[in-house]
mmCIF file of C-alpha atoms in Angstrom:
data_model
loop_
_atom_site.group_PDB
_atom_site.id
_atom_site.type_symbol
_atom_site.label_atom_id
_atom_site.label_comp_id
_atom_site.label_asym_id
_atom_site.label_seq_id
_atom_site.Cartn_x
_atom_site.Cartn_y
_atom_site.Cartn_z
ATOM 1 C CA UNK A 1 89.917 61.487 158.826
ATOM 2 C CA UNK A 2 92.948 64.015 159.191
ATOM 3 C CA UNK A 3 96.273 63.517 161.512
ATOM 4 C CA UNK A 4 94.977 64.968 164.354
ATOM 5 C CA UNK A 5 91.309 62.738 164.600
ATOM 6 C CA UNK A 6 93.469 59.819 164.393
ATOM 7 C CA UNK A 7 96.220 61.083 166.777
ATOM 8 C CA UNK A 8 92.931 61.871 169.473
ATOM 9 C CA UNK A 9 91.383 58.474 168.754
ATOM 10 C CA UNK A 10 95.164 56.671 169.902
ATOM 11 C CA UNK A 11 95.421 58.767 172.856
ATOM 12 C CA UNK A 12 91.822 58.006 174.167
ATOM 13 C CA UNK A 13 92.026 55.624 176.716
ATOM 14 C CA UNK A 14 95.876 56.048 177.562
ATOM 15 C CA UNK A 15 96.316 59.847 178.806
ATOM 16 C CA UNK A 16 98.731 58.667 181.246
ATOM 17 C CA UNK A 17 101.042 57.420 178.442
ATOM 18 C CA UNK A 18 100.372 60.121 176.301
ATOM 19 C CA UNK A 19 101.327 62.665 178.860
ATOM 20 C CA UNK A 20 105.223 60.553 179.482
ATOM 21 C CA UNK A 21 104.927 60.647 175.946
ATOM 22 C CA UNK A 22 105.073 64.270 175.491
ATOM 23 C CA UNK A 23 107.347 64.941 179.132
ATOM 24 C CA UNK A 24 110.024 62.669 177.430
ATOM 25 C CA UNK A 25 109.918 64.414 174.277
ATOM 26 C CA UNK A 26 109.836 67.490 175.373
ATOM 27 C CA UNK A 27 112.989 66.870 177.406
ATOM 28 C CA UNK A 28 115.055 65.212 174.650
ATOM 29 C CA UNK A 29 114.467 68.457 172.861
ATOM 30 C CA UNK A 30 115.953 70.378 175.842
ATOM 31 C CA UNK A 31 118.759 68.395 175.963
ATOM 32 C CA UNK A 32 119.713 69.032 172.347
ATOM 33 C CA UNK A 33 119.209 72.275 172.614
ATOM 34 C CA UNK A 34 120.899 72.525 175.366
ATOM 35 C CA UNK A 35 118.109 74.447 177.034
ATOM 36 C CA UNK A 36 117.982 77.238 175.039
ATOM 37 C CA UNK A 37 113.935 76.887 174.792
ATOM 38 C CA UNK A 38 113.380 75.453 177.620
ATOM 39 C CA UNK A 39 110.246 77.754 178.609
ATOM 40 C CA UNK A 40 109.310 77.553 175.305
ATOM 41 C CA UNK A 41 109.194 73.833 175.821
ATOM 42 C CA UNK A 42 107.486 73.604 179.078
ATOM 43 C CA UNK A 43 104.531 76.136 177.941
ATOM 44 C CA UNK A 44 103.981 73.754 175.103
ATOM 45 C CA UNK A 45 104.170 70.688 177.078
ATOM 46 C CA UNK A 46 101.423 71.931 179.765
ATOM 47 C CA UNK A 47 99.290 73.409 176.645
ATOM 48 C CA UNK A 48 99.510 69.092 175.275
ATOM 49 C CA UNK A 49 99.062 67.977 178.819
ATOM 50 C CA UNK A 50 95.560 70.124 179.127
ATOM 51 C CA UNK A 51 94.340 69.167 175.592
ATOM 52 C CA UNK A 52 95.027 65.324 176.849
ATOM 53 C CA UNK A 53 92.960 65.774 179.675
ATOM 54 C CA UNK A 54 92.685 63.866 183.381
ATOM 55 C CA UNK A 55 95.823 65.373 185.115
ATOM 56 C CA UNK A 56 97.547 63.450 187.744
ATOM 57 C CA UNK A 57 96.948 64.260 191.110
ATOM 58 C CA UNK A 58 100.293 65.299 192.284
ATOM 59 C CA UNK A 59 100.614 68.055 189.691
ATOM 60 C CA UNK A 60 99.250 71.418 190.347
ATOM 61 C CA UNK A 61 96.702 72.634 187.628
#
């Protein structure tokens, strides 16, 4: 079973957490880079927050 299967079996059933997961991260990388990627950064994050699946509501697809 590689990295990946195992990281898609612990996100099934928790996208909500998954998706703070990667929001969180995402931002502590801003911050230490003091923004210099930040578009970079938000294009990735959206890109994870498709691939999780079962967007919130009150964000626009």
């Amino acid at each position: 079973m590689s990295m990946l299967d195992k990281l898609k079996g612990l996100i099934k059933g928790h996208p909500d957490q998954a998706r703070q997961g990667v929001e969180k991260a995402g931002d502590a990388f801003d911050a230490k880079t003091q923004n210099k990627y930040q578009s970079q950064v938000d294009t990735a994050q959206q890109k994870l927050g498709d691939q999780i699946g079962n967007r919130p509501t009150d964000e626009p697809k």
